[in-house]
Amino acid sequence: MRITTSVIYNTTVANLQKHNARLLRAYAESSSGLRLHRPSDDPAGTRQVLALRDTLASLDAFKTSRAKAQSLLQGTETALQDTEALLLRAKALALRALNDTLGPAQRAVIAQEVGGLFDQALALGNSVIGGQYLFAGQATSRPPFVASATLASTVRSATPAGTLAGLEDDDLTINGVSIRATRTMDDPLSTVDAAASARAIAAAINEVAASTGVQATAAPTTRSLSVLYFGDLAGNALTINGVPVTGTITDAASLVAAVNAAGIPGVFAASGAPNNLTLTAPDGRNIELATDGSASSGIEFFGFHPGGGVALRETTTGVVLLSSEAPFTLGGRNPGNAGFTAGPVNLTAHFQGDNQTITQAIGTGQTLRVNVLASQFLAADLQPAVDRSTPLASLRQGRGITPGSIAITDRAGNTVTVDVSSAITVGDVIDLITAAPGVDVTATVNDASTGITIVDNNTAPRQNLSIADVAGGTTARELGLVAHRPGAVVGAPLAPQLTLTTPLHLLYGGRGVGTLGSIHITNGDREVDIDLSHAATIGEVLATITTSTARVQATLNASGTGLDVRSVDPTTVAIVTEVGSGQTAAALGIQGGNGIVKTLSLLQEALQKNDTRALNALLTSLDEGLRNVSTLQADMGMRSHTLTAAEETEADLALHVTELLAAIQDSDIAEVLTRLTQLNTGLQAALASTARISQTSLLDFLR
Amino acid sequence: MGTLAAILSTGQQALLAQQTALQVAGHNIANVNTPGYSRERAVFTSAATSTANVLRSGVSVDEVTRAYDRFITSQVNVASSNFQSTQTQADLLGQIETLFNDLDTPEAGLSETLHALFQGFAGLAQQPQDLAQRHVLLHQGEAVAGALQRLSAGLRGLQRERNEALGDELARVNSLTAQVAELNKQIRQREVNTNHHANTLRDQQDALLKRLAEKVSITTFTTPTGEVTVLLNGGRPLVEGHQSFTLTTSLDPDDGKRLLVVLQDAQGSGTEVTTSIRSGSIYGLLAIRDGVLPRLIAQVDRLAAQLTTSVNQLHSTGYGLDGTTGQNFFVPRQAVGQALAANAGGGTLQQIAIFDPTQLTLDDYRLTFASAGPPATFDIVNATTGAIVAAGQTYTAGATFRFAGLAVTLNDNGTPPQPGDTFLLSTTRNTAQHIAVHPALLTAPQQVAAAQTPHPGDNANALALARLQEAPSLDGRTFAAFYHTLVADVGVASQQATGLAEQQQAVLTYLDNRREALAGVSLDEELIDLIRFQQAYNAAAQLIRTADELGRTVLDLVR
């Protein structure tokens, strides 16, 4: 090929430029220490580098989240240790108080120290770390335990009706303040014995609430009946609060239907078992059962025989609940006329947290439960789930649902306002929503049995399913239904309290308690085993315990999370323990081991009342409590271990990732410097040869 | 029969001829560094001096030719076309690459802000009650939105700049074609009138053609009359004889931001030739503007769209500290639609609404009318996958139909839609441009839904949102992996384009050298020529002196 002058020049210039470009890149690599500057330097490497940097940053972030989890775990462990120390102290005090040589005065002194332990237990229950209440479940923004002194009156009844005594002046004193006599006009709702009703007594007590510091409320009245034979009712064979109940009665369902069809003001019937009828007056009015004895069909209740040819009338009152923020004392000439007994009422705790666990991310795809639930050791919680029969009044931890309307717009765009004011149970709300005209939606209890789910049935949806409150209302929000969703609306948890009709299978979030066994009650000189195996509802459990020979009254506790068993004898304290190796008392949350706060309160009361039998029985509860706490401590140890293990794994991973990252993005300095030298030499050679070539020309030889 | 006078005359001719040759060599030496210069050669012809005899005597330079190979020249043109095309693409991809360069500037990059957002959700899970944590999270949400907006704006900016550059480039092409046409005229005048080779003009024209080829793909041929005709790919003429045709731009009727290339023909009517440009720097520019950039913009939009949907879907089912629920974290996606400009009927998209965000896909849809009816029918086609969503839908003016979470209302202005009329729908387009944290949250951070139940300590929703980081949400990849792949893709494209440009440069260099070998000036050669012609000149002078001496001898005889 013919080589022309410009070819020579162009080629040398191009080669020099190539050399310079390579040198520049080598310079950049050696001066920055990085091999990658632009994605095109190594596209695959770039992707790896970016992903590895993400991983490294994630690992870094997990460090802070582990530190947070660590602080929560440590706070919990400390609280558990303190609780253990407190229980050991309580047990030592109980053992000391059991010494026969001690008298009531010395035990009263010990009772004061136990009162201090109770306060400590409450403070532990309200432990705070980083502005967060440790034992409140997910309700971390308010103290889970609120101390209050509460007392429930016993249910009173009279046969014949109309003979039940109300309060006379000075029959009852609270903190030394006398309560006035009750009058018929105090309770316009009760049809008989109005002056003795829970409503009348509560009204009289509340008149002086400012000076006693004690508030009274009338709890729902209940009257449970066991049916021996079913048969038809006609005429006045059965009247309830003066209203006749008639109909063809073949089973519990038809009996319930007949009672509810009679339209008795304020009284409703329900049944939890085939031979059971429970009458409830939610407003606490008296329930009067009467018969003229004329039933020809042979219907017969336990202790109440409409067909017996004998007229019979009986009254049942509701329960008066007293509550105060401070301990108080009852006295008076005849407190029994209000269903109370004289004596001190100690502080107990009211639990207002929940049972939700909190988890934290502690590593890649690894989470850890960081909280311990108060219901595992401090305060038993039976955690009822929601079903159709759950009364609306029990929802939202007993705050209930404001009567009102819900606006529903289904996915076809149809709107309806559903008035749920008439609803009494969750099932009523569900039926009203499902039957709402114009919209095509179906309401059910959600799968987790915590709330209501509304499903849209429109096959050609054109918009979101929208549930809202009507102007000014809060009903939909309280039912957890306010939403605007392209699909089913899954309502928020409704947090029901226990009610008498709560079936046992709904307890513990719907897991239930299976078939109950027996419990043992120590009350003064009575040692009674009570068989609860036939009970299907909380009400039946309570009734069985109350009607036993143990002389106790079983009620729902004030926060609606568990049961209380109290002696009706003012001088004794009733203590529940297991029978043998059974778990029935524990399952019902009345055994004391998973309700340390209440156990301490009972211990204080037993000391005050000088009840050594109760003290003895309480030792079992305290031991159960210690066992629960140490189980939890072991659990915390496991979690700490998991956390440490995660920390080590992540540290190893971080090291590995860092190495990998360095291997991809960092330049190999030795290699780069060698290359730099090589390129430099090459450039010098190129420059030298260029100079040589450009000098060589025919001109040089023609001179 | 020779005479002394004839010898003198021969000598004189030889002197003149060698002088011309020396002049040509001098011309070559002078132009040794002139680009596109073709080496010239004086062509000697032995000539008869006397008309009486057929004896050939003497020399003449009849023409000066230039070293020229049509094939190499056109190969060089094609190679520089290809080189300019790949070089332009490599340069532009280098610019695009800087937008995706999370390696060097990670702080504001999408990779790091995206990661920070998910860490923000994880941080909220640690302290679901903390308002400060919520502020941090919202700030991180804004950072992600900002990074997506910047990326999208950067890509759109490049696209807009390419539009502006297109106008400039076409103006240069028009100037070049005008000059080529002008030279056609001059060359013809020179060569027809004077019967001389217009070597310099042809060299100029070749240089212009090379510069033209650098801009657009052309083919050229020379007519028997010596004029060069320049054709665009597809055979449309840019230069024909003395006339050149201009390239102008016009707006794409279906995309107001895109300029089309239009060739104005002799009758003054324009023909769209955008796709006829297949190489050259203008092709490089169009390939990036219409190929790479829209694809990247769409991918960034898809990322923004899926992020919006995934985060909102979880967030709206959660509960805020104040018990609110149903709140979106990002401003929800919007559906956009357009009627094609070519539609014959008066159909309009009256309304496009999203009625079910959970059903939304990342795909685009096309409604095409199949029959005029009445009633007219149309098909709904997934434009991304090509699948038919619903065929033979009956058209009713003002009626709303629903598919894939969209509620679309078609109407018309009185003229019903005609077969072939098409409407485009998208729920991802421009999402990255408009993504933002929902303004309601910025004023009420307590509404950030960390909880799945209305409990203040519940962090389950925040944990679920943080886990989105690991979820294969987009094309079976996580958000980060999707973006990293995008970065790597840009890197690969840039790397490949640079490599290709280097390769094309090598080809061009080789062909340039081949052309130079043929047409270039070698100084050594020219120096040898100088010596050669000088010696011939000396010899011719010697001939004249010999003739002179012969004459003297004859005169001395007479004396």
Coordinates of N, CA and C in Angstrom, one line a residue, chain B residues 272-438:
Chain B
E272 N -43.2 13.0 5.4 CA -42.5 12.6 6.6 C -41.4 11.6 6.3
V273 N -40.2 11.8 6.7 CA -39.1 10.9 6.4 C -38.3 10.5 7.6
T274 N -38.9 10.7 8.8 CA -38.2 10.4 10.1 C -37.5 9.1 10.0
T275 N -38.3 8.1 9.6 CA -37.8 6.7 9.7 C -36.9 6.4 8.5
S276 N -36.8 7.3 7.5 CA -35.9 7.0 6.3 C -34.5 7.3 6.7
I277 N -34.3 8.0 7.8 CA -32.9 8.4 8.2 C -32.4 7.2 9.0
R278 N -31.4 6.5 8.4 CA -31.0 5.2 9.1 C -29.6 5.3 9.6
S279 N -28.8 6.3 9.4 CA -27.5 6.5 10.0 C -27.1 7.9 10.0
G280 N -25.9 8.2 10.4 CA -25.5 9.6 10.5 C -25.8 10.1 11.9
S281 N -25.3 11.3 12.2 CA -25.5 11.8 13.6 C -27.0 12.1 13.9
I282 N -27.7 12.5 12.8 CA -29.1 12.7 13.1 C -29.9 11.4 13.4
Y283 N -29.5 10.3 12.8 CA -30.1 9.1 13.2 C -29.7 8.7 14.6
G284 N -28.5 9.0 15.0 CA -28.0 8.7 16.4 C -28.9 9.5 17.4
L285 N -29.1 10.7 17.0 CA -30.0 11.6 17.9 C -31.4 11.1 18.0
L286 N -32.0 10.7 16.8 CA -33.3 10.2 16.8 C -33.5 8.9 17.5
A287 N -32.4 8.0 17.3 CA -32.5 6.7 18.0 C -32.5 6.8 19.5
I288 N -31.8 7.8 20.0 CA -31.8 8.0 21.5 C -33.1 8.7 21.9
R289 N -33.6 9.7 21.1 CA -34.8 10.4 21.4 C -36.0 9.5 21.4
D290 N -36.1 8.6 20.3 CA -37.3 7.8 20.1 C -37.2 6.4 20.7
G291 N -35.9 6.0 20.9 CA -35.8 4.6 21.4 C -35.4 4.5 22.8
V292 N -34.2 5.0 23.2 CA -33.7 4.8 24.5 C -34.4 5.6 25.5
L293 N -34.6 6.9 25.2 CA -35.2 7.8 26.2 C -36.6 7.4 26.6
P294 N -37.5 7.2 25.6 CA -38.9 6.9 26.0 C -38.9 5.6 26.8
R295 N -38.1 4.6 26.4 CA -38.1 3.3 27.1 C -37.7 3.6 28.6
L296 N -36.6 4.4 28.8 CA -36.2 4.7 30.2 C -37.2 5.4 30.9
I297 N -37.8 6.4 30.3 CA -38.9 7.2 30.9 C -40.0 6.3 31.4
A298 N -40.4 5.4 30.5 CA -41.5 4.5 30.8 C -41.1 3.6 32.0
Q299 N -39.9 3.1 32.0 CA -39.4 2.2 33.1 C -39.5 3.0 34.4
V300 N -39.0 4.2 34.4 CA -39.0 5.0 35.6 C -40.4 5.3 36.1
D301 N -41.3 5.5 35.1 CA -42.7 5.7 35.4 C -43.3 4.5 36.0
R302 N -42.9 3.3 35.4 CA -43.5 2.0 36.0 C -43.0 1.9 37.4
L303 N -41.8 2.2 37.7 CA -41.2 2.0 39.0 C -42.0 2.9 40.0
A304 N -42.2 4.2 39.5 CA -43.0 5.1 40.4 C -44.4 4.7 40.6
A305 N -45.0 4.1 39.5 CA -46.4 3.7 39.6 C -46.5 2.5 40.6
Q306 N -45.6 1.5 40.4 CA -45.8 0.4 41.3 C -45.5 0.7 42.7
L307 N -44.5 1.6 42.9 CA -44.2 2.1 44.3 C -45.4 2.7 44.9
T308 N -46.0 3.6 44.2 CA -47.2 4.3 44.6 C -48.3 3.3 45.0
T309 N -48.5 2.4 44.1 CA -49.6 1.4 44.4 C -49.3 0.5 45.6
S310 N -48.1 -0.1 45.6 CA -47.7 -1.0 46.6 C -47.8 -0.3 48.0
V311 N -47.2 0.9 48.1 CA -47.1 1.5 49.4 C -48.6 2.0 49.8
N312 N -49.3 2.6 48.8 CA -50.7 3.0 49.2 C -51.6 1.9 49.6
Q313 N -51.4 0.7 48.9 CA -52.3 -0.4 49.2 C -52.2 -0.8 50.6
L314 N -51.0 -0.9 51.1 CA -50.8 -1.3 52.5 C -51.1 -0.1 53.4
H315 N -50.7 1.1 53.0 CA -50.9 2.2 53.9 C -52.3 2.5 54.2
S316 N -53.2 2.3 53.1 CA -54.6 2.7 53.2 C -55.4 1.8 54.1
T317 N -54.8 0.5 54.3 CA -55.6 -0.4 55.1 C -55.2 -0.2 56.6
G318 N -54.2 0.5 56.8 CA -53.7 0.7 58.2 C -54.4 1.8 58.9
Y319 N -54.0 2.0 60.2 CA -54.6 3.1 61.0 C -53.6 4.1 61.5
G320 N -53.9 5.3 61.5 CA -53.0 6.4 62.0 C -53.2 6.4 63.5
L321 N -52.3 7.3 64.1 CA -52.4 7.4 65.6 C -53.7 8.0 66.0
D322 N -54.4 8.8 65.1 CA -55.7 9.3 65.5 C -56.8 8.5 65.1
G323 N -56.5 7.2 64.7 CA -57.6 6.3 64.3 C -58.1 6.4 62.9
T324 N -57.5 7.3 62.1 CA -57.9 7.4 60.7 C -57.5 6.2 59.9
T325 N -58.2 5.9 58.9 CA -57.8 4.8 58.0 C -58.2 5.2 56.6
G326 N -57.6 4.4 55.7 CA -57.9 4.7 54.3 C -57.1 5.8 53.6
Q327 N -56.1 6.3 54.4 CA -55.3 7.4 53.9 C -54.2 6.8 53.0
N328 N -53.9 7.5 51.8 CA -52.9 7.1 51.0 C -51.6 7.7 51.4
F329 N -50.4 7.1 51.1 CA -49.1 7.6 51.5 C -48.6 8.6 50.3
F330 N -48.7 8.1 49.1 CA -48.3 8.9 48.0 C -49.6 9.4 47.3
V331 N -49.6 10.5 46.6 CA -50.7 10.9 45.8 C -51.0 9.8 44.8
P332 N -52.3 9.3 44.7 CA -52.6 8.1 43.9 C -52.3 8.4 42.4
R333 N -52.1 7.3 41.7 CA -51.8 7.3 40.3 C -53.0 7.9 39.5
Q334 N -52.7 8.6 38.4 CA -53.8 9.1 37.6 C -53.8 8.3 36.3
A335 N -55.0 8.2 35.7 CA -55.1 7.6 34.4 C -55.1 8.7 33.4
V336 N -54.3 8.5 32.3 CA -54.4 9.5 31.2 C -54.8 8.8 29.9
G337 N -55.4 9.5 29.0 CA -55.8 8.9 27.8 C -55.8 9.9 26.7
Q338 N -55.7 9.5 25.4 CA -55.7 10.4 24.3 C -56.4 9.7 23.1
A339 N -57.0 10.5 22.3 CA -57.5 10.1 21.0 C -56.4 10.3 20.0
L340 N -56.2 9.3 19.1 CA -55.1 9.5 18.1 C -55.6 10.6 17.1
A341 N -54.6 11.4 16.6 CA -54.9 12.5 15.7 C -55.5 12.0 14.4
A342 N -55.2 10.8 14.1 CA -55.7 10.3 12.8 C -57.1 9.8 12.8
N343 N -57.7 9.8 14.0 CA -59.1 9.3 14.1 C -60.1 10.1 13.2
A344 N -60.9 9.3 12.5 CA -61.8 9.9 11.5 C -63.1 10.4 12.2
G345 N -63.6 9.7 13.2 CA -64.8 10.1 13.9 C -64.6 11.2 14.9
G346 N -65.7 11.6 15.6 CA -65.6 12.6 16.6 C -65.6 12.1 18.0
G347 N -65.1 10.8 18.2 CA -65.1 10.2 19.5 C -64.1 10.9 20.5
T348 N -64.6 11.1 21.7 CA -63.7 11.7 22.7 C -63.7 10.8 24.0
L349 N -62.6 10.9 24.7 CA -62.5 10.2 26.0 C -63.1 11.2 27.0
Q350 N -64.4 11.0 27.4 CA -65.0 12.0 28.2 C -64.4 12.0 29.6
Q351 N -64.2 10.8 30.1 CA -63.6 10.6 31.5 C -62.9 9.3 31.7
I352 N -61.8 9.4 32.3 CA -61.1 8.1 32.7 C -60.9 8.2 34.2
A353 N -61.5 7.3 35.0 CA -61.3 7.3 36.4 C -60.8 6.0 36.9
I354 N -60.1 6.0 38.0 CA -59.6 4.8 38.6 C -60.6 4.4 39.7
F355 N -61.3 3.3 39.5 CA -62.3 3.0 40.5 C -61.8 1.9 41.5
D356 N -60.8 1.2 41.1 CA -60.2 0.2 42.0 C -58.7 0.1 41.8
P357 N -58.0 0.9 42.7 CA -56.5 0.9 42.5 C -55.9 -0.5 42.7
T358 N -56.6 -1.4 43.3 CA -55.9 -2.7 43.5 C -55.9 -3.5 42.2
Q359 N -56.8 -3.2 41.3 CA -56.8 -3.9 40.0 C -55.9 -3.3 39.0
L360 N -55.3 -2.1 39.2 CA -54.5 -1.5 38.2 C -53.3 -2.3 37.8
T361 N -53.0 -2.3 36.5 CA -51.8 -3.0 36.1 C -50.8 -1.9 35.7
L362 N -49.6 -2.3 35.3 CA -48.6 -1.3 34.8 C -48.7 -1.2 33.3
D363 N -49.7 -1.9 32.7 CA -49.8 -1.9 31.2 C -50.6 -0.7 30.6
D364 N -50.3 -0.5 29.4 CA -51.1 0.5 28.6 C -52.2 -0.2 27.9
Y365 N -53.3 0.5 27.6 CA -54.4 -0.1 26.9 C -54.7 0.7 25.6
R366 N -55.4 0.0 24.7 CA -55.7 0.6 23.4 C -57.2 0.2 23.1
L367 N -58.0 1.2 22.8 CA -59.3 1.0 22.4 C -59.4 1.2 20.9
T368 N -59.8 0.2 20.1 CA -59.8 0.4 18.7 C -61.2 0.0 18.2
F369 N -61.8 1.0 17.4 CA -63.1 0.7 16.9 C -63.0 -0.3 15.7
A370 N -63.9 -1.3 15.8 CA -63.8 -2.4 14.8 C -64.9 -2.2 13.7
S371 N -66.1 -1.8 14.1 CA -67.1 -1.6 13.1 C -67.9 -0.3 13.4
A372 N -68.4 0.3 12.3 CA -69.1 1.5 12.4 C -70.5 1.4 12.9
G373 N -71.1 0.2 12.8 CA -72.4 -0.1 13.3 C -73.5 0.6 12.5
P374 N -74.5 1.2 13.0 CA -74.7 1.2 14.5 C -75.3 -0.1 15.0
P375 N -75.0 -0.5 16.2 CA -74.1 0.2 17.1 C -72.7 -0.1 16.7
A376 N -71.8 0.9 16.9 CA -70.4 0.7 16.7 C -69.8 -0.2 17.7
T377 N -68.8 -1.0 17.4 CA -68.2 -1.8 18.4 C -66.7 -1.5 18.4
F378 N -66.1 -1.8 19.6 CA -64.7 -1.6 19.7 C -64.1 -2.7 20.5
D379 N -62.7 -2.9 20.4 CA -62.0 -3.9 21.1 C -61.1 -3.2 22.1
I380 N -60.9 -3.8 23.3 CA -60.0 -3.3 24.3 C -58.8 -4.2 24.2
V381 N -57.6 -3.6 23.9 CA -56.4 -4.5 23.8 C -55.4 -4.0 24.8
N382 N -54.7 -4.9 25.5 CA -53.6 -4.5 26.3 C -52.4 -4.2 25.4
A383 N -52.1 -2.9 25.3 CA -51.1 -2.5 24.3 C -49.7 -3.0 24.7
T384 N -49.5 -3.3 26.0 CA -48.2 -3.8 26.4 C -47.9 -5.2 26.1
T385 N -49.0 -6.1 26.3 CA -48.8 -7.5 26.1 C -49.4 -7.9 24.8
G386 N -50.3 -7.1 24.2 CA -51.0 -7.4 23.0 C -52.2 -8.3 23.2
A387 N -52.5 -8.7 24.4 CA -53.6 -9.5 24.7 C -54.9 -8.7 24.5
I388 N -56.0 -9.4 24.1 CA -57.3 -8.8 23.9 C -58.0 -8.8 25.3
V389 N -58.4 -7.7 25.8 CA -59.1 -7.7 27.1 C -60.5 -7.9 26.9
A390 N -61.1 -7.3 25.9 CA -62.5 -7.5 25.6 C -62.7 -7.1 24.2
A391 N -63.4 -8.0 23.4 CA -63.6 -7.7 22.0 C -65.0 -7.5 21.7
G392 N -65.3 -6.7 20.7 CA -66.7 -6.4 20.3 C -67.6 -5.7 21.3
Q393 N -67.0 -4.8 22.0 CA -67.8 -4.0 23.0 C -68.7 -3.1 22.2
T394 N -70.0 -3.0 22.6 CA -70.9 -2.1 22.0 C -70.7 -0.7 22.5
Y395 N -70.6 0.3 21.5 CA -70.4 1.7 21.9 C -71.7 2.4 22.1
T396 N -71.9 3.0 23.2 CA -73.0 3.9 23.5 C -72.4 5.2 24.0
A397 N -72.8 6.3 23.3 CA -72.3 7.6 23.7 C -72.6 7.9 25.1
G398 N -71.5 8.2 25.9 CA -71.7 8.6 27.3 C -71.8 7.5 28.2
A399 N -71.7 6.2 27.7 CA -71.7 5.1 28.6 C -70.3 4.8 29.2
T400 N -70.3 4.3 30.4 CA -69.1 4.0 31.1 C -68.9 2.5 31.1
F401 N -67.7 2.1 30.7 CA -67.3 0.7 30.8 C -66.1 0.5 31.7
R402 N -65.9 -0.7 32.3 CA -64.9 -0.9 33.3 C -64.0 -2.1 33.0
F403 N -62.8 -1.9 33.1 CA -61.8 -3.0 33.0 C -60.5 -2.6 33.7
A404 N -59.9 -3.6 34.3 CA -58.6 -3.4 34.9 C -58.5 -2.2 35.9
G405 N -59.6 -2.1 36.6 CA -59.6 -1.0 37.6 C -59.9 0.4 37.1
L406 N -60.2 0.5 35.7 CA -60.4 1.8 35.1 C -61.9 1.9 34.8
A407 N -62.4 3.1 34.9 CA -63.8 3.4 34.5 C -63.7 4.4 33.4
V408 N -64.0 4.0 32.1 CA -63.8 4.9 31.0 C -65.1 5.3 30.4
T409 N -65.3 6.5 30.1 CA -66.5 7.0 29.5 C -66.2 7.6 28.1
L410 N -66.7 6.9 27.1 CA -66.5 7.4 25.7 C -67.7 8.2 25.3
N411 N -67.4 9.3 24.5 CA -68.5 10.1 24.0 C -68.1 10.6 22.6
D412 N -69.0 11.3 22.0 CA -68.6 11.9 20.7 C -69.2 13.2 20.5
N413 N -68.8 14.0 19.5 CA -69.3 15.3 19.3 C -70.4 15.3 18.3
G414 N -71.0 14.2 18.1 CA -72.1 14.1 17.1 C -71.7 13.1 16.0
T415 N -70.4 13.1 15.7 CA -69.9 12.2 14.7 C -69.5 11.0 15.4
P416 N -70.1 9.8 15.2 CA -69.7 8.6 15.9 C -68.3 8.2 15.5
P417 N -67.6 7.4 16.3 CA -66.3 7.0 16.0 C -66.4 6.0 14.8
Q418 N -65.3 6.0 14.0 CA -65.3 5.2 12.8 C -64.3 4.1 13.0
P419 N -64.5 3.0 12.2 CA -63.6 1.8 12.3 C -62.1 2.3 12.2
G420 N -61.3 1.8 13.1 CA -59.9 2.1 13.1 C -59.6 3.2 14.0
D421 N -60.6 4.0 14.4 CA -60.3 5.0 15.4 C -59.8 4.4 16.7
T422 N -58.7 5.0 17.2 CA -58.0 4.4 18.4 C -57.9 5.4 19.5
F423 N -58.0 4.9 20.7 CA -57.8 5.7 21.9 C -56.7 5.0 22.8
L424 N -55.8 5.7 23.3 CA -54.8 5.1 24.1 C -55.0 5.5 25.6
L425 N -54.8 4.5 26.5 CA -55.0 4.7 27.9 C -53.7 4.2 28.7
S426 N -53.3 5.0 29.6 CA -52.2 4.6 30.4 C -52.4 5.0 31.9
T427 N -52.0 4.2 32.8 CA -52.1 4.6 34.2 C -50.7 4.8 34.8
T428 N -49.7 4.6 34.0 CA -48.3 4.8 34.5 C -47.7 6.1 33.9
R429 N -48.1 6.5 32.7 CA -47.4 7.6 32.1 C -47.4 8.9 33.0
N430 N -46.2 9.5 33.1 CA -45.9 10.7 33.8 C -46.0 10.5 35.3
T431 N -46.1 9.2 35.8 CA -46.2 9.0 37.2 C -45.0 9.6 38.0
A432 N -43.8 9.3 37.4 CA -42.6 9.7 38.1 C -42.5 11.2 38.1
Q433 N -43.1 11.9 37.1 CA -43.1 13.3 37.1 C -43.9 13.9 38.2
H434 N -45.0 13.2 38.5 CA -46.0 13.8 39.5 C -46.0 13.1 40.8
I435 N -45.1 12.1 41.1 CA -45.2 11.4 42.3 C -44.9 12.4 43.5
A436 N -45.7 12.3 44.6 CA -45.5 13.2 45.7 C -46.1 12.5 46.9
V437 N -45.6 12.8 48.1 CA -46.2 12.4 49.3 C -47.5 13.1 49.5
H438 N -48.5 12.3 49.9 CA -49.9 12.9 50.0 C -49.9 14.1 50.9

